[in-house]
Amino acid sequence: MLLSAPAGPSGPPGPPGPAERVLPLRRPGRWVAGIVVLVLVSQAAHGLITNPFYQWDRFAYWFARPVILDGLLITLQVAAYSAVLGLAGGVLLALGRLSGSPVLRSVSWTYIWLLRSVPLIVVLLFLYNLSALYPTLSIGVPFGPAFLTFDESRLATDMVVAVVGLSLSEAAYAAEIVRAGVLSVDQGQQEAAAALGLPKRYQFARIVFPQALRSIVPSYVNQLIGLLKATSLVFYVSLLDLFGSVQSLGSTYPGDVVPLLLVATVWYVILTSLVSVVQYYVERHYARGALRTPAPTPLQRARAGLRDLRIRYRKETAR
């Protein structure tokens, strides 16, 4: 609210004087809400730190033990392989859904519908017991001779089952992300490329797909967070990842179940936080074509805040 000089006897008020200042609007509700939230957060932190049931000394003991780090490495391997294979499968499925062939469209749609409907744990358990249904796998002519035969029990190791199961499920979700990104590209881009006589393959690889990445990459990086948490299910196919190691240790040391669960929780929070940081910078990178001025990063905002404090301090000391 601006305080102005009173109106003179013969006209409108004059220009603001040197003693006048701008008063900010008062928002008591914001202050009350902030105090209530701080009180609740403080109580939660106090209970988390002082409750002996959490056994923070045992948490510190288990946090970086070799068995935990080995499980963490397996989690990272499964997530990395599944992310790459899932994205590759999602691109193929999205192209099938966008294809002019009714066979490819139907098969792709059926696959996406089925894998998004079946829980991931069911897919993993089905693959884990696949050797009971198909002891051998063969490639050849349908209802005819087989050219190559594989022993399924030797190929389907615990790591392979986990990666294949996660990749199959991830491809169904990635396909919809890729398809939405392709459809987000302006139709005029494709029409202009077709008017120039460019082949369909060149249109997609050089014009459509690079523009679609602006929508695909940030969304798929967000999907990776769900994939990281989904790796905890590979314990049910006898693969000792991070969660599997914690479960196994909890059975051996029943008194340390809670600190072991806290160890797994903190490691998952660290991993998802790192992916969230990558997601932030990826989204900022691909937003350059849509925003004139990208939003400042947290580091840039911190530097700007320190600079403002330094300037304000100099002004106060100069008086």
Coordinates of N, CA and C in Angstrom, one line a residue, residues 36-172:
V36 N 2.3 -23.7 12.4 CA 1.7 -25.0 12.6 C 2.5 -26.1 12.0
V37 N 2.9 -25.9 10.7 CA 3.7 -26.9 10.0 C 5.0 -27.1 10.6
L38 N 5.7 -26.0 11.1 CA 7.0 -26.2 11.7 C 6.9 -26.9 13.0
V39 N 5.8 -26.7 13.8 CA 5.6 -27.4 15.0 C 5.4 -28.9 14.8
L40 N 4.6 -29.3 13.8 CA 4.3 -30.7 13.4 C 5.6 -31.3 12.9
V41 N 6.4 -30.7 12.1 CA 7.6 -31.2 11.6 C 8.6 -31.4 12.7
S42 N 8.7 -30.5 13.6 CA 9.6 -30.6 14.8 C 9.2 -31.8 15.7
Q43 N 7.9 -32.0 15.9 CA 7.5 -33.1 16.7 C 7.8 -34.4 16.0
A44 N 7.6 -34.5 14.7 CA 7.9 -35.7 14.0 C 9.4 -36.0 14.0
A45 N 10.2 -35.0 13.8 CA 11.7 -35.2 13.9 C 12.1 -35.6 15.3
H46 N 11.5 -35.0 16.3 CA 11.9 -35.3 17.7 C 11.6 -36.8 18.0
G47 N 10.4 -37.2 17.6 CA 10.0 -38.6 17.8 C 10.9 -39.6 17.0
L48 N 11.3 -39.2 15.8 CA 12.1 -40.1 15.0 C 13.5 -40.2 15.6
I49 N 14.0 -39.1 16.2 CA 15.4 -39.2 16.7 C 15.5 -39.8 18.1
T50 N 14.5 -39.5 18.9 CA 14.6 -39.9 20.3 C 14.0 -41.3 20.6
N51 N 13.2 -41.8 19.7 CA 12.6 -43.1 19.9 C 13.6 -44.2 19.9
P52 N 13.9 -44.9 21.0 CA 14.9 -46.0 21.0 C 14.5 -47.2 20.1
F53 N 13.2 -47.3 19.7 CA 12.8 -48.4 18.9 C 13.5 -48.5 17.6
Y54 N 13.9 -47.3 17.1 CA 14.5 -47.2 15.7 C 16.0 -47.7 15.8
Q55 N 16.6 -47.8 16.9 CA 18.0 -48.3 17.0 C 18.9 -47.7 16.0
W56 N 19.2 -46.4 16.1 CA 20.0 -45.7 15.2 C 21.5 -46.2 15.2
D57 N 21.9 -46.8 16.3 CA 23.3 -47.3 16.3 C 23.4 -48.6 15.4
R58 N 22.3 -49.4 15.4 CA 22.3 -50.6 14.5 C 22.1 -50.1 13.1
F59 N 21.4 -49.1 12.9 CA 21.2 -48.5 11.5 C 22.6 -48.1 11.0
A60 N 23.4 -47.4 11.8 CA 24.7 -47.0 11.3 C 25.6 -48.2 11.1
Y61 N 25.4 -49.3 11.8 CA 26.2 -50.5 11.7 C 25.9 -51.2 10.3
W62 N 24.6 -51.2 10.0 CA 24.2 -52.0 8.8 C 24.3 -51.1 7.5
F63 N 24.3 -49.8 7.6 CA 24.1 -49.0 6.4 C 25.1 -49.2 5.3
A64 N 26.3 -49.4 5.6 CA 27.3 -49.6 4.5 C 28.0 -50.9 4.6
R65 N 27.3 -51.9 5.2 CA 27.9 -53.3 5.3 C 28.0 -53.8 3.8
P66 N 29.1 -54.7 3.6 CA 29.2 -55.2 2.2 C 28.0 -56.0 1.7
V67 N 27.3 -56.7 2.6 CA 26.1 -57.4 2.1 C 25.0 -56.4 1.6
I68 N 24.9 -55.3 2.2 CA 24.0 -54.2 1.8 C 24.4 -53.6 0.5
L69 N 25.7 -53.3 0.4 CA 26.2 -52.7 -0.8 C 26.2 -53.6 -2.0
D70 N 26.4 -54.9 -1.8 CA 26.2 -55.9 -2.9 C 24.8 -55.9 -3.4
G71 N 23.8 -55.9 -2.5 CA 22.4 -55.9 -2.9 C 22.1 -54.6 -3.6
L72 N 22.7 -53.5 -3.2 CA 22.5 -52.2 -3.8 C 23.0 -52.2 -5.3
L73 N 24.2 -52.9 -5.5 CA 24.7 -53.0 -6.8 C 23.8 -53.8 -7.7
I74 N 23.3 -54.9 -7.2 CA 22.3 -55.7 -8.0 C 21.1 -54.8 -8.4
T75 N 20.6 -54.0 -7.4 CA 19.4 -53.2 -7.7 C 19.8 -52.2 -8.8
L76 N 20.9 -51.6 -8.8 CA 21.3 -50.7 -9.9 C 21.5 -51.4 -11.2
Q77 N 22.0 -52.6 -11.2 CA 22.2 -53.3 -12.5 C 20.8 -53.7 -13.1
V78 N 19.9 -54.2 -12.2 CA 18.6 -54.6 -12.7 C 17.9 -53.3 -13.2
A79 N 17.9 -52.2 -12.5 CA 17.2 -51.0 -12.9 C 17.8 -50.5 -14.2
A80 N 19.2 -50.5 -14.4 CA 19.8 -50.0 -15.6 C 19.4 -50.8 -16.8
Y81 N 19.6 -52.1 -16.7 CA 19.2 -53.0 -17.8 C 17.8 -52.9 -18.2
S82 N 16.9 -52.9 -17.2 CA 15.5 -52.8 -17.5 C 15.1 -51.5 -18.1
A83 N 15.7 -50.4 -17.7 CA 15.4 -49.1 -18.2 C 15.7 -49.0 -19.7
V84 N 16.9 -49.5 -20.1 CA 17.3 -49.5 -21.5 C 16.5 -50.4 -22.3
L85 N 16.3 -51.6 -21.9 CA 15.5 -52.6 -22.7 C 14.0 -52.1 -22.7
G86 N 13.5 -51.6 -21.6 CA 12.1 -51.2 -21.6 C 11.9 -50.0 -22.5
L87 N 12.8 -49.1 -22.6 CA 12.6 -47.9 -23.5 C 12.7 -48.4 -25.0
A88 N 13.7 -49.3 -25.3 CA 13.8 -49.8 -26.6 C 12.5 -50.6 -27.0
G89 N 12.0 -51.4 -26.1 CA 10.7 -52.1 -26.4 C 9.5 -51.1 -26.5
G90 N 9.6 -50.0 -25.7 CA 8.5 -49.0 -25.8 C 8.5 -48.3 -27.1
V91 N 9.7 -48.0 -27.6 CA 9.7 -47.3 -28.9 C 9.1 -48.2 -30.0
L92 N 9.5 -49.5 -30.0 CA 8.9 -50.5 -31.0 C 7.4 -50.6 -30.9
L93 N 6.9 -50.7 -29.6 CA 5.5 -50.8 -29.4 C 4.8 -49.5 -29.9
A94 N 5.4 -48.4 -29.6 CA 4.7 -47.1 -30.0 C 4.7 -47.0 -31.5
L95 N 5.7 -47.4 -32.2 CA 5.7 -47.4 -33.6 C 4.7 -48.4 -34.2
G96 N 4.5 -49.5 -33.5 CA 3.5 -50.5 -33.9 C 2.1 -49.9 -33.8
R97 N 1.8 -49.2 -32.7 CA 0.5 -48.6 -32.5 C 0.3 -47.4 -33.5
L98 N 1.3 -46.8 -33.9 CA 1.2 -45.7 -34.9 C 1.3 -46.2 -36.3
S99 N 1.5 -47.5 -36.5 CA 1.7 -48.0 -37.8 C 0.4 -48.1 -38.6
G100 N 0.5 -48.1 -39.9 CA -0.7 -48.3 -40.7 C -1.1 -49.7 -40.9
S101 N -0.4 -50.6 -40.4 CA -0.7 -52.0 -40.5 C -1.7 -52.4 -39.4
P102 N -2.8 -52.9 -39.7 CA -3.8 -53.3 -38.6 C -3.3 -54.4 -37.7
V103 N -2.4 -55.3 -38.3 CA -1.8 -56.4 -37.5 C -0.9 -55.8 -36.4
L104 N 0.0 -54.9 -36.8 CA 0.9 -54.3 -35.8 C 0.2 -53.5 -34.8
R105 N -0.8 -52.8 -35.2 CA -1.6 -52.0 -34.3 C -2.3 -52.8 -33.3
S106 N -2.9 -53.9 -33.7 CA -3.7 -54.8 -32.8 C -2.7 -55.5 -31.9
V107 N -1.6 -56.0 -32.4 CA -0.7 -56.8 -31.5 C -0.1 -55.8 -30.4
S108 N 0.3 -54.6 -30.9 CA 0.9 -53.7 -30.0 C -0.1 -53.2 -28.9
W109 N -1.3 -52.9 -29.3 CA -2.4 -52.5 -28.4 C -2.7 -53.6 -27.4
T110 N -2.7 -54.9 -27.9 CA -3.0 -56.0 -27.0 C -1.9 -56.2 -25.9
Y111 N -0.7 -56.1 -26.4 CA 0.5 -56.2 -25.5 C 0.4 -55.2 -24.4
I112 N 0.2 -53.9 -24.8 CA 0.2 -52.8 -23.8 C -1.0 -53.0 -22.9
W113 N -2.1 -53.4 -23.4 CA -3.3 -53.6 -22.5 C -3.0 -54.7 -21.5
L114 N -2.4 -55.8 -22.0 CA -2.3 -57.0 -21.1 C -1.2 -56.7 -20.0
L115 N 0.0 -56.1 -20.4 CA 1.0 -56.0 -19.5 C 0.7 -54.8 -18.5
R116 N -0.1 -53.9 -18.9 CA -0.5 -52.8 -17.9 C -1.6 -53.3 -17.0
S117 N -2.2 -54.4 -17.3 CA -3.3 -55.0 -16.5 C -2.8 -56.0 -15.5
V118 N -1.7 -56.7 -15.8 CA -1.2 -57.7 -15.0 C -0.2 -57.1 -14.0
P119 N -0.4 -57.4 -12.7 CA 0.6 -56.9 -11.7 C 2.0 -57.4 -12.0
L120 N 3.0 -56.6 -11.7 CA 4.4 -56.9 -12.0 C 4.8 -58.2 -11.2
I121 N 4.4 -58.4 -10.0 CA 4.8 -59.6 -9.2 C 4.3 -60.8 -9.9
V122 N 3.1 -60.8 -10.6 CA 2.6 -61.9 -11.3 C 3.4 -62.2 -12.5
V123 N 3.9 -61.2 -13.2 CA 4.8 -61.4 -14.4 C 6.1 -62.1 -13.9
L124 N 6.6 -61.6 -12.8 CA 7.9 -62.1 -12.4 C 7.8 -63.6 -11.9
L125 N 6.7 -63.9 -11.2 CA 6.5 -65.3 -10.7 C 6.2 -66.2 -11.9
F126 N 5.5 -65.7 -12.9 CA 5.2 -66.5 -14.1 C 6.5 -66.9 -14.8
L127 N 7.3 -65.9 -15.0 CA 8.6 -66.1 -15.7 C 9.5 -67.0 -14.9
Y128 N 9.5 -66.9 -13.6 CA 10.3 -67.7 -12.7 C 9.9 -69.2 -12.8
N129 N 8.7 -69.4 -13.0 CA 8.2 -70.8 -13.1 C 8.0 -71.2 -14.6
L130 N 8.5 -70.5 -15.5 CA 8.3 -70.8 -16.9 C 8.9 -72.1 -17.4
S131 N 10.0 -72.5 -16.7 CA 10.6 -73.8 -17.1 C 9.7 -75.0 -16.8
A132 N 8.8 -74.8 -15.9 CA 7.8 -76.0 -15.7 C 6.9 -76.1 -16.9
L133 N 6.6 -75.0 -17.6 CA 5.7 -75.0 -18.8 C 6.5 -75.3 -20.1
Y134 N 7.7 -74.7 -20.2 CA 8.5 -74.9 -21.4 C 9.9 -75.2 -21.0
P135 N 10.2 -76.5 -20.8 CA 11.6 -76.9 -20.5 C 12.6 -76.5 -21.5
T136 N 12.2 -76.5 -22.8 CA 13.1 -76.1 -23.8 C 12.4 -75.0 -24.7
L137 N 13.2 -74.1 -25.3 CA 12.8 -73.1 -26.2 C 13.4 -73.4 -27.6
S138 N 12.6 -73.2 -28.6 CA 13.1 -73.5 -30.0 C 12.7 -72.5 -30.9
I139 N 13.5 -72.3 -32.0 CA 13.2 -71.4 -33.1 C 13.2 -72.2 -34.4
G140 N 12.1 -72.1 -35.1 CA 11.9 -72.9 -36.3 C 10.6 -72.6 -37.0
V141 N 10.2 -73.5 -37.8 CA 8.9 -73.3 -38.6 C 7.8 -73.7 -37.7
P142 N 6.7 -72.9 -37.5 CA 5.5 -73.3 -36.7 C 5.0 -74.6 -37.2
F143 N 4.7 -75.5 -36.3 CA 4.2 -76.9 -36.5 C 5.2 -77.6 -37.5
G144 N 6.4 -77.3 -37.5 CA 7.4 -77.9 -38.3 C 8.7 -78.1 -37.6
P145 N 9.8 -78.3 -38.3 CA 11.1 -78.6 -37.6 C 11.6 -77.4 -36.9
A146 N 12.4 -77.6 -35.9 CA 13.1 -76.6 -35.1 C 14.5 -76.5 -35.6
F147 N 15.0 -75.3 -35.8 CA 16.4 -75.0 -36.2 C 17.3 -74.9 -35.0
L148 N 16.9 -74.2 -34.0 CA 17.7 -73.9 -32.8 C 16.9 -74.3 -31.5
T149 N 17.5 -74.9 -30.6 CA 16.9 -75.3 -29.3 C 17.7 -74.9 -28.2
F150 N 17.0 -74.3 -27.1 CA 17.7 -73.8 -26.0 C 17.1 -74.5 -24.7
D151 N 18.0 -74.7 -23.8 CA 17.6 -75.2 -22.5 C 17.2 -74.0 -21.6
E152 N 15.9 -73.9 -21.3 CA 15.3 -72.7 -20.6 C 15.9 -72.6 -19.2
S153 N 16.1 -73.7 -18.6 CA 16.6 -73.7 -17.2 C 18.0 -73.1 -17.1
R154 N 18.8 -73.2 -18.1 CA 20.1 -72.6 -18.1 C 20.1 -71.2 -18.5
L155 N 19.2 -70.8 -19.4 CA 19.2 -69.4 -19.8 C 18.5 -68.5 -18.7
A156 N 17.5 -69.0 -18.1 CA 16.7 -68.2 -17.2 C 17.3 -68.2 -15.8
T157 N 18.4 -67.5 -15.7 CA 19.0 -67.2 -14.3 C 18.1 -66.2 -13.6
D158 N 18.4 -66.1 -12.3 CA 17.6 -65.1 -11.5 C 17.7 -63.7 -12.0
M159 N 18.9 -63.3 -12.5 CA 19.1 -62.0 -13.0 C 18.4 -61.8 -14.3
V160 N 18.4 -62.8 -15.2 CA 17.7 -62.7 -16.5 C 16.2 -62.6 -16.2
V161 N 15.7 -63.5 -15.3 CA 14.2 -63.4 -15.0 C 13.8 -62.0 -14.5
A162 N 14.6 -61.5 -13.6 CA 14.3 -60.2 -13.1 C 14.3 -59.1 -14.2
V163 N 15.4 -59.1 -15.0 CA 15.5 -58.0 -16.0 C 14.4 -58.2 -17.1
V164 N 14.2 -59.4 -17.5 CA 13.1 -59.6 -18.5 C 11.8 -59.3 -18.0
G165 N 11.4 -59.7 -16.8 CA 10.1 -59.3 -16.3 C 9.9 -57.8 -16.1
L166 N 10.9 -57.1 -15.6 CA 10.8 -55.7 -15.5 C 10.7 -55.0 -16.8
S167 N 11.5 -55.5 -17.8 CA 11.6 -54.9 -19.1 C 10.3 -55.1 -19.8
L168 N 9.7 -56.2 -19.7 CA 8.4 -56.5 -20.4 C 7.3 -55.5 -19.8
S169 N 7.3 -55.4 -18.5 CA 6.3 -54.5 -17.9 C 6.6 -53.0 -18.2
E170 N 7.9 -52.7 -18.2 CA 8.3 -51.3 -18.4 C 8.0 -50.9 -19.8
A171 N 8.2 -51.8 -20.8 CA 8.0 -51.4 -22.2 C 6.5 -51.0 -22.5
A172 N 5.6 -51.6 -21.7 CA 4.2 -51.3 -21.9 C 3.9 -49.8 -21.5

